[in-house]
PDB file of C-alpha atoms in Angstrom:
ATOM      1  CA  MET A  12     200.835  98.590 142.791  1.00  0.00           C
ATOM      2  CA  ALA A  13     201.119  95.185 141.256  1.00  0.00           C
ATOM      3  CA  ALA A  14     204.274  93.864 139.675  1.00  0.00           C
ATOM      4  CA  PRO A  15     203.741  93.659 135.855  1.00  0.00           C
ATOM      5  CA  LEU A  16     202.791  90.144 134.311  1.00  0.00           C
ATOM      6  CA  SER A  17     205.684  87.965 133.281  1.00  0.00           C
ATOM      7  CA  ARG A  18     205.711  86.599 129.849  1.00  0.00           C
ATOM      8  CA  ALA A  19     204.574  83.167 131.095  1.00  0.00           C
ATOM      9  CA  GLN A  20     201.608  84.879 132.932  1.00  0.00           C
ATOM     10  CA  TRP A  21     200.624  86.777 129.493  1.00  0.00           C
ATOM     11  CA  LEU A  22     200.864  83.725 127.489  1.00  0.00           C
ATOM     12  CA  THR A  23     198.665  81.868 130.197  1.00  0.00           C
ATOM     13  CA  LEU A  24     196.159  84.725 130.112  1.00  0.00           C
ATOM     14  CA  LEU A  25     196.081  84.598 126.369  1.00  0.00           C
ATOM     15  CA  LEU A  26     195.666  80.971 126.297  1.00  0.00           C
ATOM     16  CA  VAL A  27     192.970  80.585 128.802  1.00  0.00           C
ATOM     17  CA  SER A  28     190.763  83.620 126.952  1.00  0.00           C
ATOM     18  CA  PHE A  29     191.355  81.599 123.699  1.00  0.00           C
ATOM     19  CA  ASP A  30     189.890  78.763 125.600  1.00  0.00           C
ATOM     20  CA  ALA A  31     186.837  80.879 126.414  1.00  0.00           C
ATOM     21  CA  VAL A  32     186.273  81.650 123.010  1.00  0.00           C
ATOM     22  CA  LEU A  33     186.499  77.911 121.793  1.00  0.00           C
ATOM     23  CA  LEU A  34     184.115  76.861 124.486  1.00  0.00           C
ATOM     24  CA  ALA A  35     181.558  79.654 124.209  1.00  0.00           C
ATOM     25  CA  LEU A  36     181.398  78.894 120.018  1.00  0.00           C
ATOM     26  CA  LEU A  37     181.067  75.177 120.934  1.00  0.00           C
ATOM     27  CA  GLU A  38     178.143  75.845 123.671  1.00  0.00           C
ATOM     28  CA  VAL A  39     176.352  78.132 121.369  1.00  0.00           C
ATOM     29  CA  PHE A  40     176.204  76.009 118.047  1.00  0.00           C
ATOM     30  CA  PHE A  41     175.560  72.840 119.974  1.00  0.00           C
ATOM     31  CA  LEU A  42     172.795  74.491 122.082  1.00  0.00           C
ATOM     32  CA  PRO A  43     169.925  73.337 120.025  1.00  0.00           C
ATOM     33  CA  LEU A  44     170.855  69.738 120.111  1.00  0.00           C
ATOM     34  CA  ARG A  45     167.870  67.549 120.222  1.00  0.00           C
ATOM     35  CA  VAL A  46     167.561  63.759 120.665  1.00  0.00           C
ATOM     36  CA  GLY A  47     165.032  61.098 120.067  1.00  0.00           C
ATOM     37  CA  SER A  48     163.926  59.473 116.848  1.00  0.00           C
ATOM     38  CA  LEU A  49     162.452  62.646 115.449  1.00  0.00           C
ATOM     39  CA  GLY A  50     164.374  64.897 117.220  1.00  0.00           C
ATOM     40  CA  GLU A  51     161.689  66.184 119.863  1.00  0.00           C
ATOM     41  CA  VAL A  52     163.373  66.558 123.111  1.00  0.00           C
ATOM     42  CA  PRO A  53     165.954  69.573 123.545  1.00  0.00           C
ATOM     43  CA  LEU A  54     169.052  68.364 125.136  1.00  0.00           C
ATOM     44  CA  PRO A  55     171.076  71.567 126.513  1.00  0.00           C
ATOM     45  CA  VAL A  56     174.181  69.392 127.378  1.00  0.00           C
ATOM     46  CA  THR A  57     176.284  72.560 126.645  1.00  0.00           C
ATOM     47  CA  ALA A  58     174.631  74.479 129.342  1.00  0.00           C
ATOM     48  CA  LEU A  59     176.356  71.776 131.784  1.00  0.00           C
ATOM     49  CA  VAL A  60     179.387  72.208 129.880  1.00  0.00           C
ATOM     50  CA  GLY A  61     179.440  76.090 130.451  1.00  0.00           C
ATOM     51  CA  ALA A  62     178.548  75.468 134.339  1.00  0.00           C
ATOM     52  CA  VAL A  63     181.593  73.303 134.755  1.00  0.00           C
ATOM     53  CA  THR A  64     184.171  75.163 132.419  1.00  0.00           C
ATOM     54  CA  THR A  65     183.770  78.607 133.054  1.00  0.00           C
ATOM     55  CA  PRO A  66     184.205  78.693 136.609  1.00  0.00           C
ATOM     56  CA  TRP A  67     187.438  76.776 135.899  1.00  0.00           C
ATOM     57  CA  LEU A  68     188.704  79.074 133.677  1.00  0.00           C
ATOM     58  CA  VAL A  69     188.327  81.901 136.095  1.00  0.00           C
ATOM     59  CA  LEU A  70     189.843  79.981 138.857  1.00  0.00           C
ATOM     60  CA  THR A  71     192.555  78.923 136.777  1.00  0.00           C
ATOM     61  CA  VAL A  72     193.793  82.755 135.963  1.00  0.00           C
ATOM     62  CA  ALA A  73     193.009  83.815 139.314  1.00  0.00           C
ATOM     63  CA  LYS A  74     195.708  80.776 140.435  1.00  0.00           C
ATOM     64  CA  LEU A  75     198.134  81.278 137.499  1.00  0.00           C
ATOM     65  CA  VAL A  76     198.229  84.862 136.605  1.00  0.00           C
ATOM     66  CA  ARG A  77     196.432  87.332 139.117  1.00  0.00           C
ATOM     67  CA  PRO A  78     193.240  87.215 140.990  1.00  0.00           C
ATOM     68  CA  GLY A  79     192.359  90.835 139.889  1.00  0.00           C
ATOM     69  CA  LEU A  80     192.230  89.756 136.061  1.00  0.00           C
ATOM     70  CA  SER A  81     190.473  86.639 136.706  1.00  0.00           C
ATOM     71  CA  PHE A  82     187.204  88.407 135.389  1.00  0.00           C
ATOM     72  CA  VAL A  83     189.033  88.195 131.601  1.00  0.00           C
ATOM     73  CA  PRO A  84     187.863  84.631 130.656  1.00  0.00           C
ATOM     74  CA  LEU A  85     184.244  85.267 131.751  1.00  0.00           C
ATOM     75  CA  ALA A  86     184.116  88.787 130.068  1.00  0.00           C
ATOM     76  CA  VAL A  87     185.361  86.877 126.994  1.00  0.00           C
ATOM     77  CA  TRP A  88     183.146  84.094 127.279  1.00  0.00           C
ATOM     78  CA  VAL A  89     180.072  86.414 127.927  1.00  0.00           C
ATOM     79  CA  VAL A  90     181.074  88.585 124.734  1.00  0.00           C
ATOM     80  CA  VAL A  91     181.331  85.780 122.287  1.00  0.00           C
ATOM     81  CA  VAL A  92     178.206  84.011 123.230  1.00  0.00           C
ATOM     82  CA  PHE A  93     176.226  87.238 122.721  1.00  0.00           C
ATOM     83  CA  VAL A  94     178.291  88.304 119.595  1.00  0.00           C
ATOM     84  CA  ILE A  95     178.067  84.951 117.877  1.00  0.00           C
ATOM     85  CA  GLY A  96     174.623  84.005 119.305  1.00  0.00           C
ATOM     86  CA  LEU A  97     172.998  87.316 118.090  1.00  0.00           C
ATOM     87  CA  THR A  98     174.803  88.237 114.822  1.00  0.00           C
ATOM     88  CA  GLY A  99     176.128  84.837 114.103  1.00  0.00           C
ATOM     89  CA  PRO A 100     178.181  83.572 110.719  1.00  0.00           C
ATOM     90  CA  GLY A 101     176.527  85.387 107.852  1.00  0.00           C
ATOM     91  CA  GLY A 102     173.953  87.427 109.968  1.00  0.00           C
ATOM     92  CA  ASP A 103     172.186  84.387 111.033  1.00  0.00           C
ATOM     93  CA  LEU A 104     170.642  84.242 114.674  1.00  0.00           C
ATOM     94  CA  VAL A 105     172.348  81.457 116.288  1.00  0.00           C
ATOM     95  CA  LEU A 106     171.203  81.675 119.869  1.00  0.00           C
ATOM     96  CA  VAL A 107     168.123  79.810 120.089  1.00  0.00           C
ATOM     97  CA  GLN A 108     165.192  82.035 121.270  1.00  0.00           C
ATOM     98  CA  ASP A 109     163.950  79.924 123.980  1.00  0.00           C
ATOM     99  CA  TRP A 110     164.490  78.614 127.678  1.00  0.00           C
ATOM    100  CA  ARG A 111     167.669  76.956 126.542  1.00  0.00           C
ATOM    101  CA  ALA A 112     169.513  80.290 125.846  1.00  0.00           C
ATOM    102  CA  LEU A 113     168.695  81.443 129.329  1.00  0.00           C
ATOM    103  CA  LEU A 114     169.975  78.154 130.758  1.00  0.00           C
ATOM    104  CA  LEU A 115     173.267  78.662 128.886  1.00  0.00           C
ATOM    105  CA  LEU A 116     173.710  82.017 129.973  1.00  0.00           C
ATOM    106  CA  GLY A 117     172.592  81.675 133.692  1.00  0.00           C
ATOM    107  CA  ALA A 118     174.856  78.374 133.832  1.00  0.00           C
ATOM    108  CA  GLY A 119     177.718  79.846 132.442  1.00  0.00           C
ATOM    109  CA  ALA A 120     177.916  83.255 133.750  1.00  0.00           C
ATOM    110  CA  LEU A 121     176.298  82.794 137.348  1.00  0.00           C
ATOM    111  CA  PRO A 122     178.853  79.957 138.758  1.00  0.00           C
ATOM    112  CA  ALA A 123     181.667  81.917 137.081  1.00  0.00           C
ATOM    113  CA  ALA A 124     180.676  85.099 138.728  1.00  0.00           C
ATOM    114  CA  LEU A 125     180.257  83.576 141.969  1.00  0.00           C
ATOM    115  CA  VAL A 126     183.921  81.979 141.742  1.00  0.00           C
ATOM    116  CA  LEU A 127     185.172  85.691 140.721  1.00  0.00           C
ATOM    117  CA  GLY A 128     183.787  87.371 143.571  1.00  0.00           C
ATOM    118  CA  GLY A 129     184.979  84.684 146.037  1.00  0.00           C
ATOM    119  CA  GLY A 130     188.363  85.076 144.497  1.00  0.00           C
ATOM    120  CA  LEU A 131     188.581  88.941 144.497  1.00  0.00           C
ATOM    121  CA  GLY A 132     187.179  88.890 148.080  1.00  0.00           C
ATOM    122  CA  ARG A 133     189.836  86.689 149.371  1.00  0.00           C
ATOM    123  CA  ALA A 134     192.490  88.644 147.539  1.00  0.00           C
ATOM    124  CA  THR A 135     191.127  91.730 148.899  1.00  0.00           C
ATOM    125  CA  ALA A 136     191.109  90.460 152.343  1.00  0.00           C
ATOM    126  CA  VAL A 137     194.798  89.102 152.024  1.00  0.00           C
ATOM    127  CA  SER A 138     196.068  92.224 151.093  1.00  0.00           C
ATOM    128  CA  GLY A 139     194.073  94.262 153.398  1.00  0.00           C
ATOM    129  CA  ALA A 140     195.464  92.082 156.261  1.00  0.00           C
ATOM    130  CA  GLY A 141     198.746  93.321 155.958  1.00  0.00           C
ATOM    131  CA  HIS A 142     197.965  96.779 156.044  1.00  0.00           C
ATOM    132  CA  GLY A 143     195.876  96.563 159.406  1.00  0.00           C
TER     133      GLY A 143
END
């Protein structure tokens, strides 16, 4: 059985989860960003932000808190994207209904899930090596 989390670990987990909330909000709200003189070219730069930041948050929790809890920032990010994107402030649909929404979800969740799986696999291999 794992040791209980220290106060610093709880604080780190809370802070990283709060970061996941803020990043998800910014990524959803700025997803419809367009460039050009008439706003004709969609520029989903927030999908790139999600592709970089969500795996980093998962890795941060795995290193500073515990690998078994590294799913928390990814779960928080996904829940916030769906809740705010689909029920938005005042019941508005904030998540755009085109390829940019799929790009944001894929670019944010897939790399983070790969980092999560790799970290959990390494943690399992290390803990299992001592029992063999």
